Amino acid sequence: FNSRGDARNAVDNLRFFAGSSEKVRYIPTLDFDFHRNIMPNPEDCWEKNTALFHLLNDSSPAIYVTTVGAAIQKTLTPDHFIEATISIRTDMEIPRETLVSTLIRNGYQMLPNASDPGSFAIRGGIVDIFSPLYPNPLRIEYLGDFVESLRFFRPHDQRSLETALEAHIIPVKQSLIPRGEGCLKVAP
């Protein structure tokens, strides 16, 4: 499609006829201009990364709709995207500090409450993360370095909704903070 509006209309029509929004996904164009300090809309990044996650991980048939502009935009390579996605499950050993540093590297912001996608909060042995992949935030309860439980909750009243055995935390931006050997070293 040539315009965002045409693509959105196609998505709405296809979802109506498919009977499910899970079978039709939209990959938006990220509008940015570094020369004028205009950054992409975070919601567009979340929507694009959610679609990319499903494209790379779901084997069920789906329709992906996008614009010409989005199709030619650079994005994370599939390998980098999969590597950046955190898959977490109960009884898994993952030190809280490792999880937090990975969340920050993937564009998440630490806030007092994880009430918006792309945010996380820490309170003692509990880490709340709002991955754009899900409609509600995820609460991770730790026992030492082990994940004791996973459950989704409503952000406005903190009430539990459902437990999970496994969850995925996708990047919230289109670029990642580099690490390892490819990083620029600054001499003291």
XYZ file of C-alpha atoms in Angstrom:
188
model
C 0.000 0.000 0.000
C 1.152 3.541 -0.646
C -0.301 5.147 2.470
C -0.761 4.286 6.110
C -4.513 4.987 5.836
C -4.955 2.544 2.938
C -3.036 -0.140 4.824
C -5.079 0.409 8.013
C -8.337 0.182 6.033
C -7.172 -3.072 4.479
C -6.292 -4.441 7.936
C -9.723 -3.510 9.308
C -11.511 -5.113 6.345
C -9.387 -8.263 6.456
C -9.928 -8.624 10.213
C -13.665 -8.310 9.691
C -13.712 -11.072 7.071
C -11.155 -13.257 8.879
C -13.190 -13.062 12.086
C -10.057 -12.605 14.186
C -7.487 -9.887 14.714
C -4.842 -12.556 15.383
C -4.880 -13.675 11.743
C -4.204 -10.200 10.320
C -1.236 -8.133 11.487
C -0.129 -4.647 10.527
C 3.516 -3.601 10.181
C 3.544 0.216 10.394
C 5.970 2.663 8.849
C 8.179 4.306 11.436
C 8.204 8.034 10.787
C 11.403 9.693 11.940
C 13.823 12.418 10.926
C 17.069 12.538 12.868
C 17.965 15.939 11.381
C 14.878 17.532 12.952
C 14.990 15.331 16.087
C 11.705 13.584 15.244
C 11.673 10.069 16.683
C 9.262 7.268 15.777
C 5.999 6.973 17.678
C 6.570 4.335 20.410
C 3.187 2.725 19.669
C 4.260 2.162 16.060
C 7.487 0.524 17.282
C 5.495 -1.732 19.624
C 3.072 -2.710 16.880
C 5.876 -3.391 14.412
C 7.864 -5.490 16.900
C 4.761 -7.457 17.881
C 4.108 -8.258 14.213
C 7.774 -9.198 13.689
C 7.660 -11.502 16.726
C 4.645 -13.338 15.322
C 6.176 -13.442 11.841
C 9.307 -15.105 13.231
C 7.662 -17.400 15.805
C 4.124 -18.339 14.761
C 3.663 -21.235 12.408
C -0.062 -20.613 11.987
C -1.082 -18.848 8.762
C -1.546 -15.093 8.977
C -1.778 -12.075 6.706
C 0.747 -9.267 7.172
C -0.180 -5.859 5.785
C 2.285 -3.008 5.390
C 3.149 0.022 3.299
C 5.888 0.388 0.715
C 7.716 2.723 3.113
C 7.673 0.165 5.928
C 8.788 -2.620 3.604
C 11.967 -0.763 2.663
C 12.830 0.537 6.149
C 15.743 -1.098 7.892
C 14.901 -3.057 10.999
C 16.597 -5.502 13.323
C 17.786 -8.649 11.597
C 15.797 -11.772 12.479
C 18.780 -13.136 14.422
C 19.170 -9.924 16.461
C 15.435 -9.734 17.094
C 15.237 -13.337 18.302
C 18.373 -12.865 20.418
C 16.901 -9.715 21.992
C 13.575 -11.394 22.813
C 13.536 -12.713 26.368
C 11.707 -15.998 26.838
C 11.039 -16.557 30.502
C 9.325 -19.470 32.242
C 8.656 -20.662 35.752
C 11.516 -22.460 37.527
C 13.992 -20.774 35.152
C 17.222 -19.403 36.595
C 17.824 -15.826 35.474
C 19.425 -13.379 37.886
C 17.296 -10.292 38.386
C 20.244 -8.031 37.498
C 20.664 -9.845 34.160
C 16.964 -9.442 33.384
C 17.021 -5.725 34.272
C 20.117 -4.972 32.166
C 18.575 -6.834 29.204
C 15.323 -4.893 29.581
C 17.197 -1.580 29.546
C 19.249 -2.664 26.522
C 15.976 -3.557 24.745
C 14.544 -0.070 25.313
C 12.390 -0.583 28.421
C 12.111 2.206 31.003
C 12.191 1.599 34.733
C 9.244 3.379 36.366
C 7.488 3.133 39.751
C 4.696 1.075 38.078
C 4.633 -0.940 34.863
C 1.406 0.619 33.632
C 2.373 1.361 30.019
C 3.921 -0.861 27.346
C 7.701 -0.592 27.367
C 7.971 -0.050 31.121
C 9.048 -2.181 34.057
C 9.109 -1.847 37.839
C 11.005 -3.596 40.619
C 9.781 -4.151 44.166
C 11.837 -6.571 46.217
C 11.637 -10.015 44.633
C 8.983 -8.908 42.132
C 9.622 -7.561 38.639
C 6.655 -6.204 36.666
C 7.134 -5.878 32.901
C 4.702 -4.517 30.332
C 5.693 -6.160 27.053
C 3.758 -4.782 24.049
C 3.196 -8.398 23.050
C 0.451 -8.721 25.677
C -2.576 -6.579 26.596
C -1.575 -6.579 30.285
C 1.704 -6.467 32.233
C 3.492 -9.554 33.487
C 4.473 -10.042 37.132
C 7.564 -12.152 37.761
C 8.048 -13.381 41.308
C 11.579 -14.405 42.205
C 12.887 -16.798 44.800
C 16.616 -16.089 44.785
C 17.671 -16.202 41.117
C 14.820 -18.509 40.112
C 11.486 -17.484 38.623
C 8.908 -18.773 41.079
C 5.779 -17.640 39.244
C 4.533 -15.681 36.238
C 1.158 -14.014 36.040
C -0.556 -11.238 34.166
C -2.291 -8.461 36.062
C -4.405 -5.375 35.506
C -2.194 -2.296 35.789
C -4.822 -0.001 37.318
C -5.656 -2.154 40.372
C -2.791 -4.716 40.394
C -5.244 -7.650 40.462
C -4.013 -10.922 39.003
C -5.695 -12.104 35.821
C -4.087 -15.390 34.870
C -0.960 -17.385 35.534
C 1.492 -18.300 32.796
C 4.101 -20.995 32.455
C 6.048 -19.028 29.842
C 6.092 -15.475 28.477
C 8.069 -13.538 25.880
C 9.399 -10.026 26.291
C 10.091 -8.368 22.953
C 12.264 -5.295 22.285
C 10.337 -2.018 22.377
C 12.582 -0.044 20.011
C 13.969 -0.575 16.525
C 17.594 -0.354 17.613
C 19.359 -1.920 20.518
C 22.110 -0.583 22.745
C 25.234 -2.386 21.532
C 27.220 -4.635 23.812
C 30.231 -6.882 23.652
C 33.094 -6.723 21.175
C 31.360 -4.356 18.742
C 31.197 -1.558 21.307
C 33.395 1.491 21.101
C 35.938 1.588 23.917
C 36.705 4.939 25.517
C 40.159 5.315 26.978
C 40.369 6.769 30.510
